[in-house]
Short mmCIF file of C-alpha atoms in Angstrom, two decimals:
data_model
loop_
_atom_site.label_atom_id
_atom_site.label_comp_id
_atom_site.label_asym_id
_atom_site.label_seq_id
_atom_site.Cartn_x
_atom_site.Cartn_y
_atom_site.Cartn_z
CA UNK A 1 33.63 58.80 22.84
CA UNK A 2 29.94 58.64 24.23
CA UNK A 3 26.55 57.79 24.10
CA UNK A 4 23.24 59.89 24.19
CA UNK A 5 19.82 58.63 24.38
CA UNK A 6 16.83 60.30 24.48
CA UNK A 7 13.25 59.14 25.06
CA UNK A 8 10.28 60.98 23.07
CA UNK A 9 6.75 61.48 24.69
CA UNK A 10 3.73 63.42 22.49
CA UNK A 11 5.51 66.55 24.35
CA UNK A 12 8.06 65.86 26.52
CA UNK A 13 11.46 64.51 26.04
CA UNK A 14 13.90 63.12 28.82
CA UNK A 15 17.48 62.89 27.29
CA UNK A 16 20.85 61.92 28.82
CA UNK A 17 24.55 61.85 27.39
CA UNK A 18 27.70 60.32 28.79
CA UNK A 19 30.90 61.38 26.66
CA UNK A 20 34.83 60.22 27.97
CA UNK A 21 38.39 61.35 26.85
CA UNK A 22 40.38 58.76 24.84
CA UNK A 23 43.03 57.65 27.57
CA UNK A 24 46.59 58.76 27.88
CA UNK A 25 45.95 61.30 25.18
CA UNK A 26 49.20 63.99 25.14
CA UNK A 27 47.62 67.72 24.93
CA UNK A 28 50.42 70.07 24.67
CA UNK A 29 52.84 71.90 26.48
CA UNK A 30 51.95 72.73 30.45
CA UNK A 31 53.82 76.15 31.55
CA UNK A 32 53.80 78.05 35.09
CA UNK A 33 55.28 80.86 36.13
CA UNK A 34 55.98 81.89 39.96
CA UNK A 35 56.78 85.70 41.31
CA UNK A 36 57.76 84.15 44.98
CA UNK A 37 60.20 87.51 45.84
CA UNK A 38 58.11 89.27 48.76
CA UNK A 39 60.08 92.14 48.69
CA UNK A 40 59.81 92.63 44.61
CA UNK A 41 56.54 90.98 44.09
CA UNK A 42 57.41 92.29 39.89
CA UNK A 43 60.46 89.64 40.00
CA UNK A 44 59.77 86.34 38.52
CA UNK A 45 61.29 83.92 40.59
CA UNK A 46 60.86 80.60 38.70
CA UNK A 47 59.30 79.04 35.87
CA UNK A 48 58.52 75.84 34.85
CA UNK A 49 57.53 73.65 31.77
CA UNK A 50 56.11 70.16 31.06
CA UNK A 51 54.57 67.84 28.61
CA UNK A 52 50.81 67.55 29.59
CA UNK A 53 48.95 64.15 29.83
CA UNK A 54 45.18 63.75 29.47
CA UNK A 55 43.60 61.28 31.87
CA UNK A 56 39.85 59.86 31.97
CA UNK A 57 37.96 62.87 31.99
CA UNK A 58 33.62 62.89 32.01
CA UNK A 59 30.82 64.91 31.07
CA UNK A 60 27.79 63.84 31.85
CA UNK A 61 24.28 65.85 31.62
CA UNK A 62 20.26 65.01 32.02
CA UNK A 63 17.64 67.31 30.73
CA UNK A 64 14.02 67.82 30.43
CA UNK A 65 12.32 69.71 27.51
CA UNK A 66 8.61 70.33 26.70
CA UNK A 67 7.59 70.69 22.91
CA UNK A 68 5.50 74.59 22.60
CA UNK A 69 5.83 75.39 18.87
CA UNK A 70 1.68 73.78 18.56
CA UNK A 71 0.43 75.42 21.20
CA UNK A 72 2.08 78.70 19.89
CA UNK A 73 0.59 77.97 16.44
CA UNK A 74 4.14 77.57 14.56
CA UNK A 75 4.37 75.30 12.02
CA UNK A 76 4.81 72.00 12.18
CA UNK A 77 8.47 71.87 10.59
CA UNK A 78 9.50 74.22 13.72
CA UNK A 79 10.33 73.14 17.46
CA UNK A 80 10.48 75.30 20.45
CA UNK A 81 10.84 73.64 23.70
CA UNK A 82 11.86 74.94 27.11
CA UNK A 83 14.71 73.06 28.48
CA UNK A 84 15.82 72.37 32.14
CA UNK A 85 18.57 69.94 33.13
CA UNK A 86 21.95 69.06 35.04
CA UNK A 87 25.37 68.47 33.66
CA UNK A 88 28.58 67.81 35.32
CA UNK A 89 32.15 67.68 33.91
CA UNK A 90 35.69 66.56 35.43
CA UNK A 91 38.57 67.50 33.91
CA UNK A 92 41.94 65.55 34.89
CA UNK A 93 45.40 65.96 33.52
CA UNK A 94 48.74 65.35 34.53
CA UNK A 95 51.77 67.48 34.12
CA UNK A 96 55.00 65.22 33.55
CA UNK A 97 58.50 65.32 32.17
CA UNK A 98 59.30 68.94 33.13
CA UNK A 99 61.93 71.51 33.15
CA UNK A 100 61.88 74.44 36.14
CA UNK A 101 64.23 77.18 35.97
CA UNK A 102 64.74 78.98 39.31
CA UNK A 103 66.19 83.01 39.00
CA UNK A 104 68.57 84.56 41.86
CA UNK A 105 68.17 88.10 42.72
CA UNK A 106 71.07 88.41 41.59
CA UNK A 107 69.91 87.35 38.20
CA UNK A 108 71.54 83.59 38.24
CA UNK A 109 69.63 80.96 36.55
CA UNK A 110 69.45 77.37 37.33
CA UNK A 111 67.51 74.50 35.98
CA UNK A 112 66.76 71.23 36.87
CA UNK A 113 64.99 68.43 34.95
CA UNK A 114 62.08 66.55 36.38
CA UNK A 115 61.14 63.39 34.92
CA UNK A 116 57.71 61.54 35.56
CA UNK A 117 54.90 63.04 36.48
CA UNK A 118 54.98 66.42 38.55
CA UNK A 119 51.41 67.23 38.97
CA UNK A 120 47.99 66.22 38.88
CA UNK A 121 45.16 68.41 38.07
CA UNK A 122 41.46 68.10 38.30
CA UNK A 123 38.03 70.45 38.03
CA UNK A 124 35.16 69.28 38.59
CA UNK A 125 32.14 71.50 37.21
CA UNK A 126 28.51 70.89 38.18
CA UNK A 127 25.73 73.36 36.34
CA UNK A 128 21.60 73.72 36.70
CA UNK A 129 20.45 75.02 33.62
CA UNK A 130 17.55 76.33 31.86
CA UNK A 131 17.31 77.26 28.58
CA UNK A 132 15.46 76.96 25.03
CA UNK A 133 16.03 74.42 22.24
CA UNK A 134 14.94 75.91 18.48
CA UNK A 135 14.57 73.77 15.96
CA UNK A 136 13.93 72.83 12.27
CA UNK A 137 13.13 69.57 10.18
CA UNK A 138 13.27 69.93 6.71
CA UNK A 139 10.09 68.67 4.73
CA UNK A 140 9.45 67.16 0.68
CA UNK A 141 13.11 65.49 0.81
CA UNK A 142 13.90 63.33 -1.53
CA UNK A 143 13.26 59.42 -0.94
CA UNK A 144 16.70 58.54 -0.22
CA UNK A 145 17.07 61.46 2.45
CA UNK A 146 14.40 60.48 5.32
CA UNK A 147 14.52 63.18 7.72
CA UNK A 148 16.60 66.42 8.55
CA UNK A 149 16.33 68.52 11.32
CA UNK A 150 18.77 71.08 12.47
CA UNK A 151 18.81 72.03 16.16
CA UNK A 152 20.39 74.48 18.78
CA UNK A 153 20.02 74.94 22.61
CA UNK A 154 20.56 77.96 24.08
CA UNK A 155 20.75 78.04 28.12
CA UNK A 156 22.00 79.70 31.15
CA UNK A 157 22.75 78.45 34.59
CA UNK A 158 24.55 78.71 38.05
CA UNK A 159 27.57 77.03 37.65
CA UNK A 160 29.97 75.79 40.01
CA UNK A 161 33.51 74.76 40.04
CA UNK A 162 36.13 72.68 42.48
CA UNK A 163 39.91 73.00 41.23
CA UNK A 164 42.76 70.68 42.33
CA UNK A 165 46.29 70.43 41.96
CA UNK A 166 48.28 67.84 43.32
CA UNK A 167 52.34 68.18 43.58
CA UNK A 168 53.08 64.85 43.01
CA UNK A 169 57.15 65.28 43.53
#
């Protein structure tokens, strides 16, 4: 779920989205697998599995553009605008209601079950960008259709990222 809004001058255009998970959605199966065995780094050593919760996660994102197709001559169905803008993301999950296995040298295994939640995990990503946004609005529609415009961004960026996990047993 979000919102996006976006204000339109004669050639610039500030725009600005907020989007959220739906809360306590389930998303699949969480799996990890340790080689802990420092003198047979090869041998696994234990693995685990657990049911994966979705918490509130966010993107959020600003940008600036700058309309370019008229002064290049295009026409007027086309846009071409340089883009510039921020966006940040956090992604949180928890792992819950697990099984880990844990394997002997001497090839034993034993498992325990682990209910409630086991682990919390979050990444946070913040990114600059810059980029160009093509589009095209389609003109002599019929009455009923208004307007139609197709539109793509294309962009690039420095990027950076901040993982957590939290062992919650």
């Amino acid at each position: 779920a979000g919102l996006a809004i976006k204000k339109q001058f004669s050639r610039f255009s500030v725009g600005a989205e907020f989007l959220t998970t739906v809360a306590d959605q389930e998303s699949g199966r969480f799996k990890d697998t340790d080689w802990g065995d420092n003198l047979n780094p090869t041998r696994v050593t234990t693995r685990g599995a657990a049911d994966t919760r979705l918490e509130p996660s966010y993107h959020v994102g600003v940008d600036l553009a700058v309309q370019v197709a008229d002064l290049l001559r295009l026409p007027s169905q086309f846009d071409l605008q340089p883009v510039i803008g921020y966006r940040w993301q956090q992604l949180s999950l928890v792992a819950h209601d697990g099984v880990q296995t844990d394997y002997t040298a001497a090839g034993t295994a034993s498992s325990v079950h682990l209910p409630g939640d086991l682990v919390s995990f979050e990444q946070n990503w913040h990114q600059y960008f810059a980029g160009l946004r093509l589009g095209y609005a389609w003109q002599d529609l019929p009455a009923w259709l208004h307007r139609l415009k197709a539109q793509t961004q294309l962009d690039w960026g420095h990027l950076e990222g901040d993982n957590r996990d939290n062992h919650l047993l």
